Amino acid sequence: MRKTSVLAIGAHPDDIEYGCGGTLTRYRQWDHRISLLVLTAGEKGGSPEARQQEQVASAQILGAEEIFWGHYADTDLPDNPELILCIERILQQIRPDIVLVNFYDDTHQDHRNLAHATLSATRHIRSVLFYEVPSTRTSILTSSWTSPRCWRRSCAPCGPISPR
C-alpha cells in the first residue's frame, strides 16, 4: 500500500514550521511521507545561507524526505504562470495526496502570490489546506495542531484519534 504523501509549501524558510509544523509532525507519526517546497531563501530576513541551513535542519527534525527550493527572490515572488509551472513540476514529481500552503488572505505579498499560484497548480488535488503565519496581521488564530503538545492536551480528552 502506498504511503500518504504530504507536500508543505512555504514562501520563506520558517513559514512551514510556524504555520504547520505540528501538523507535519503528526502526519509523520502516522507514517505519511513528508516533502517540503520553499520558494525563496528569505534573504530579506537574514543571511540566506543561514536561513537555508536552518530550513534543512528543520526538515530533518520534521522527518521530511525531500526539500525542494524555488530560487525566487524574497519579497518578489511573482503571481504568474512561471510560478504555477514551478509548483506543478514538483507536484508531478512527488504526487502528493495533501498539500499545505500559506494562507491567501495575508498581508505579505509572497504569501498571497504563492497561495494563488498553488490554487491553480493543485486544481486536480483533492486536499489543499492553508496555514497562517505570524505576519503583520494581528487577528491570527492558531490551530491547536500548531504544537503536538497542544494537540495532545486539546484532543486527548476526546479519545484517541487515528489517521484516515
PDB file of C-alpha atoms in Angstrom:
ATOM      1  CA  MET A   1       0.000   0.000   0.000  1.00  0.00           C
ATOM      2  CA  ARG A   2       1.306   3.441  -0.951  1.00  0.00           C
ATOM      3  CA  LYS A   3       2.069   5.861   1.873  1.00  0.00           C
ATOM      4  CA  THR A   4       0.067   9.068   2.013  1.00  0.00           C
ATOM      5  CA  SER A   5       2.230  11.822   0.559  1.00  0.00           C
ATOM      6  CA  VAL A   6       2.175  15.332   2.037  1.00  0.00           C
ATOM      7  CA  LEU A   7       3.734  18.415   0.438  1.00  0.00           C
ATOM      8  CA  ALA A   8       4.157  21.541   2.553  1.00  0.00           C
ATOM      9  CA  ILE A   9       4.877  24.681   0.537  1.00  0.00           C
ATOM     10  CA  GLY A  10       6.255  27.882   2.049  1.00  0.00           C
ATOM     11  CA  ALA A  11       7.265  31.212   0.590  1.00  0.00           C
ATOM     12  CA  HIS A  12      10.176  31.561   3.037  1.00  0.00           C
ATOM     13  CA  PRO A  13      12.281  29.409   5.338  1.00  0.00           C
ATOM     14  CA  ASP A  14      10.347  29.097   8.637  1.00  0.00           C
ATOM     15  CA  ASP A  15       6.863  29.632   7.131  1.00  0.00           C
ATOM     16  CA  ILE A  16       6.187  25.895   7.130  1.00  0.00           C
ATOM     17  CA  GLU A  17       7.397  25.407  10.699  1.00  0.00           C
ATOM     18  CA  TYR A  18       5.382  28.349  12.044  1.00  0.00           C
ATOM     19  CA  GLY A  19       2.274  27.517  10.054  1.00  0.00           C
ATOM     20  CA  CYS A  20       2.008  23.733  10.062  1.00  0.00           C
ATOM     21  CA  GLY A  21       4.995  22.218  11.869  1.00  0.00           C
ATOM     22  CA  GLY A  22       2.781  20.491  14.425  1.00  0.00           C
ATOM     23  CA  THR A  23       0.536  19.107  11.709  1.00  0.00           C
ATOM     24  CA  LEU A  24       3.539  17.751   9.785  1.00  0.00           C
ATOM     25  CA  THR A  25       4.854  16.162  12.974  1.00  0.00           C
ATOM     26  CA  ARG A  26       1.531  14.384  13.417  1.00  0.00           C
ATOM     27  CA  TYR A  27       1.459  13.273   9.771  1.00  0.00           C
ATOM     28  CA  ARG A  28       4.984  11.880  10.160  1.00  0.00           C
ATOM     29  CA  GLN A  29       3.906   9.967  13.283  1.00  0.00           C
ATOM     30  CA  TRP A  30       1.190   8.430  11.111  1.00  0.00           C
ATOM     31  CA  ASP A  31       3.965   7.319   8.729  1.00  0.00           C
ATOM     32  CA  HIS A  32       2.994   9.749   5.964  1.00  0.00           C
ATOM     33  CA  ARG A  33       5.711  10.766   3.514  1.00  0.00           C
ATOM     34  CA  ILE A  34       6.641  14.450   4.008  1.00  0.00           C
ATOM     35  CA  SER A  35       8.190  16.736   1.366  1.00  0.00           C
ATOM     36  CA  LEU A  36       8.852  20.478   1.533  1.00  0.00           C
ATOM     37  CA  LEU A  37       8.974  23.163  -1.155  1.00  0.00           C
ATOM     38  CA  VAL A  38      10.429  26.534  -0.111  1.00  0.00           C
ATOM     39  CA  LEU A  39      10.275  29.199  -2.808  1.00  0.00           C
ATOM     40  CA  THR A  40      12.796  31.778  -1.506  1.00  0.00           C
ATOM     41  CA  ALA A  41      15.880  31.786   0.709  1.00  0.00           C
ATOM     42  CA  GLY A  42      14.363  34.521   2.879  1.00  0.00           C
ATOM     43  CA  GLU A  43      17.310  36.820   2.220  1.00  0.00           C
ATOM     44  CA  LYS A  44      15.427  39.934   3.381  1.00  0.00           C
ATOM     45  CA  GLY A  45      15.136  38.384   6.839  1.00  0.00           C
ATOM     46  CA  GLY A  46      18.789  37.486   7.367  1.00  0.00           C
ATOM     47  CA  SER A  47      21.647  35.578   5.818  1.00  0.00           C
ATOM     48  CA  PRO A  48      20.225  33.361   3.057  1.00  0.00           C
ATOM     49  CA  GLU A  49      22.879  30.729   3.740  1.00  0.00           C
ATOM     50  CA  ALA A  50      21.993  30.604   7.435  1.00  0.00           C
ATOM     51  CA  ARG A  51      18.265  30.515   6.725  1.00  0.00           C
ATOM     52  CA  GLN A  52      18.676  27.689   4.217  1.00  0.00           C
ATOM     53  CA  GLN A  53      20.815  25.721   6.682  1.00  0.00           C
ATOM     54  CA  GLU A  54      18.152  26.230   9.349  1.00  0.00           C
ATOM     55  CA  GLN A  55      15.490  25.060   6.897  1.00  0.00           C
ATOM     56  CA  VAL A  56      17.446  21.897   6.100  1.00  0.00           C
ATOM     57  CA  ALA A  57      17.953  21.178   9.825  1.00  0.00           C
ATOM     58  CA  SER A  58      14.255  21.758  10.461  1.00  0.00           C
ATOM     59  CA  ALA A  59      13.288  19.450   7.592  1.00  0.00           C
ATOM     60  CA  GLN A  60      15.346  16.696   9.203  1.00  0.00           C
ATOM     61  CA  ILE A  61      13.630  17.247  12.558  1.00  0.00           C
ATOM     62  CA  LEU A  62      10.211  17.128  10.869  1.00  0.00           C
ATOM     63  CA  GLY A  63      11.176  13.893   9.142  1.00  0.00           C
ATOM     64  CA  ALA A  64      10.860  15.335   5.650  1.00  0.00           C
ATOM     65  CA  GLU A  65      12.241  13.030   3.000  1.00  0.00           C
ATOM     66  CA  GLU A  66      12.852  15.787   0.447  1.00  0.00           C
ATOM     67  CA  ILE A  67      13.240  19.536   0.318  1.00  0.00           C
ATOM     68  CA  PHE A  68      12.912  21.482  -2.912  1.00  0.00           C
ATOM     69  CA  TRP A  69      13.949  25.104  -3.455  1.00  0.00           C
ATOM     70  CA  GLY A  70      12.252  27.557  -5.809  1.00  0.00           C
ATOM     71  CA  HIS A  71      15.177  30.018  -6.073  1.00  0.00           C
ATOM     72  CA  TYR A  72      12.964  33.094  -6.215  1.00  0.00           C
ATOM     73  CA  ALA A  73      13.885  36.463  -4.687  1.00  0.00           C
ATOM     74  CA  ASP A  74      12.459  37.242  -1.251  1.00  0.00           C
ATOM     75  CA  THR A  75       9.578  39.780  -1.358  1.00  0.00           C
ATOM     76  CA  ASP A  76       9.422  39.369  -5.151  1.00  0.00           C
ATOM     77  CA  LEU A  77       7.588  36.073  -5.590  1.00  0.00           C
ATOM     78  CA  PRO A  78       5.666  36.548  -8.835  1.00  0.00           C
ATOM     79  CA  ASP A  79       1.994  35.865  -9.399  1.00  0.00           C
ATOM     80  CA  ASN A  80       2.453  34.420 -12.869  1.00  0.00           C
ATOM     81  CA  PRO A  81       2.392  31.199 -14.922  1.00  0.00           C
ATOM     82  CA  GLU A  82       6.111  30.580 -14.267  1.00  0.00           C
ATOM     83  CA  LEU A  83       5.454  30.109 -10.536  1.00  0.00           C
ATOM     84  CA  ILE A  84       2.498  27.843 -11.269  1.00  0.00           C
ATOM     85  CA  LEU A  85       4.714  25.695 -13.529  1.00  0.00           C
ATOM     86  CA  CYS A  86       7.426  25.531 -10.849  1.00  0.00           C
ATOM     87  CA  ILE A  87       4.878  24.158  -8.370  1.00  0.00           C
ATOM     88  CA  GLU A  88       3.343  21.800 -10.956  1.00  0.00           C
ATOM     89  CA  ARG A  89       6.767  20.245 -11.690  1.00  0.00           C
ATOM     90  CA  ILE A  90       7.175  19.353  -8.006  1.00  0.00           C
ATOM     91  CA  LEU A  91       3.589  18.067  -7.816  1.00  0.00           C
ATOM     92  CA  GLN A  92       4.192  15.789 -10.813  1.00  0.00           C
ATOM     93  CA  GLN A  93       7.393  14.506  -9.257  1.00  0.00           C
ATOM     94  CA  ILE A  94       6.064  13.610  -5.793  1.00  0.00           C
ATOM     95  CA  ARG A  95       2.314  13.217  -6.461  1.00  0.00           C
ATOM     96  CA  PRO A  96       1.078  14.429  -3.058  1.00  0.00           C
ATOM     97  CA  ASP A  97      -2.269  13.478  -1.576  1.00  0.00           C
ATOM     98  CA  ILE A  98      -2.269  16.523   0.715  1.00  0.00           C
ATOM     99  CA  VAL A  99      -0.808  19.990   0.093  1.00  0.00           C
ATOM    100  CA  LEU A 100      -0.345  22.637   2.783  1.00  0.00           C
ATOM    101  CA  VAL A 101       0.478  26.233   1.796  1.00  0.00           C
ATOM    102  CA  ASN A 102       0.475  29.810   3.102  1.00  0.00           C
ATOM    103  CA  PHE A 103      -2.998  31.338   3.531  1.00  0.00           C
ATOM    104  CA  TYR A 104      -4.100  33.552   0.625  1.00  0.00           C
ATOM    105  CA  ASP A 105      -5.508  36.376   2.802  1.00  0.00           C
ATOM    106  CA  ASP A 106      -2.169  37.502   4.221  1.00  0.00           C
ATOM    107  CA  THR A 107      -0.523  40.905   4.321  1.00  0.00           C
ATOM    108  CA  HIS A 108       2.746  39.618   2.817  1.00  0.00           C
ATOM    109  CA  GLN A 109       2.706  39.633  -0.983  1.00  0.00           C
ATOM    110  CA  ASP A 110       4.863  36.484  -1.237  1.00  0.00           C
ATOM    111  CA  HIS A 111       2.345  34.533   0.863  1.00  0.00           C
ATOM    112  CA  ARG A 112      -0.605  35.757  -1.212  1.00  0.00           C
ATOM    113  CA  ASN A 113       1.095  35.123  -4.562  1.00  0.00           C
ATOM    114  CA  LEU A 114       2.219  31.650  -3.512  1.00  0.00           C
ATOM    115  CA  ALA A 115      -1.279  30.733  -2.332  1.00  0.00           C
ATOM    116  CA  HIS A 116      -2.840  31.900  -5.604  1.00  0.00           C
ATOM    117  CA  ALA A 117      -0.289  30.032  -7.725  1.00  0.00           C
ATOM    118  CA  THR A 118      -0.763  26.912  -5.596  1.00  0.00           C
ATOM    119  CA  LEU A 119      -4.544  27.054  -6.063  1.00  0.00           C
ATOM    120  CA  SER A 120      -4.014  26.922  -9.823  1.00  0.00           C
ATOM    121  CA  ALA A 121      -1.290  24.267  -9.698  1.00  0.00           C
ATOM    122  CA  THR A 122      -3.273  21.984  -7.366  1.00  0.00           C
ATOM    123  CA  ARG A 123      -6.560  22.134  -9.256  1.00  0.00           C
ATOM    124  CA  HIS A 124      -6.541  18.309  -9.533  1.00  0.00           C
ATOM    125  CA  ILE A 125      -5.572  17.621  -5.918  1.00  0.00           C
ATOM    126  CA  ARG A 126      -8.446  16.965  -3.534  1.00  0.00           C
ATOM    127  CA  SER A 127      -6.869  18.093  -0.267  1.00  0.00           C
ATOM    128  CA  VAL A 128      -5.289  21.566  -0.229  1.00  0.00           C
ATOM    129  CA  LEU A 129      -5.005  23.164   3.201  1.00  0.00           C
ATOM    130  CA  PHE A 130      -3.935  26.707   4.083  1.00  0.00           C
ATOM    131  CA  TYR A 131      -1.948  27.734   7.142  1.00  0.00           C
ATOM    132  CA  GLU A 132      -1.330  31.125   8.719  1.00  0.00           C
ATOM    133  CA  VAL A 133       1.985  32.523   9.904  1.00  0.00           C
ATOM    134  CA  PRO A 134       2.785  35.445  12.203  1.00  0.00           C
ATOM    135  CA  SER A 135       2.840  38.148   9.575  1.00  0.00           C
ATOM    136  CA  THR A 136       1.665  41.700  10.088  1.00  0.00           C
ATOM    137  CA  ARG A 137      -1.920  40.609  10.643  1.00  0.00           C
ATOM    138  CA  THR A 138      -2.962  40.909  14.283  1.00  0.00           C
ATOM    139  CA  SER A 139      -6.074  38.743  14.083  1.00  0.00           C
ATOM    140  CA  ILE A 140      -4.215  35.461  13.591  1.00  0.00           C
ATOM    141  CA  LEU A 141      -5.772  32.485  15.318  1.00  0.00           C
ATOM    142  CA  THR A 142      -3.556  29.473  15.799  1.00  0.00           C
ATOM    143  CA  SER A 143      -4.769  25.940  15.494  1.00  0.00           C
ATOM    144  CA  SER A 144      -4.378  23.530  18.366  1.00  0.00           C
ATOM    145  CA  TRP A 145      -2.444  21.464  15.815  1.00  0.00           C
ATOM    146  CA  THR A 146       0.371  24.024  15.773  1.00  0.00           C
ATOM    147  CA  SER A 147       2.092  22.178  18.594  1.00  0.00           C
ATOM    148  CA  PRO A 148       1.924  18.426  19.229  1.00  0.00           C
ATOM    149  CA  ARG A 149       1.785  19.195  22.972  1.00  0.00           C
ATOM    150  CA  CYS A 150      -1.269  21.406  22.406  1.00  0.00           C
ATOM    151  CA  TRP A 151      -2.723  18.722  20.158  1.00  0.00           C
ATOM    152  CA  ARG A 152      -2.439  16.120  22.898  1.00  0.00           C
ATOM    153  CA  ARG A 153      -3.791  18.486  25.530  1.00  0.00           C
ATOM    154  CA  SER A 154      -6.799  19.589  23.497  1.00  0.00           C
ATOM    155  CA  CYS A 155      -7.700  16.285  21.833  1.00  0.00           C
ATOM    156  CA  ALA A 156      -6.662  13.604  24.313  1.00  0.00           C
ATOM    157  CA  PRO A 157      -9.811  14.015  26.474  1.00  0.00           C
ATOM    158  CA  CYS A 158     -11.910  13.179  23.405  1.00  0.00           C
ATOM    159  CA  GLY A 159     -10.205   9.824  22.986  1.00  0.00           C
ATOM    160  CA  PRO A 160      -7.588   8.556  20.579  1.00  0.00           C
ATOM    161  CA  ILE A 161      -7.519   9.921  17.060  1.00  0.00           C
ATOM    162  CA  SER A 162      -6.264   7.777  14.226  1.00  0.00           C
ATOM    163  CA  PRO A 163      -5.361   8.764  10.678  1.00  0.00           C
ATOM    164  CA  ARG A 164      -7.782   8.084   7.862  1.00  0.00           C
TER     165      ARG A 164
END
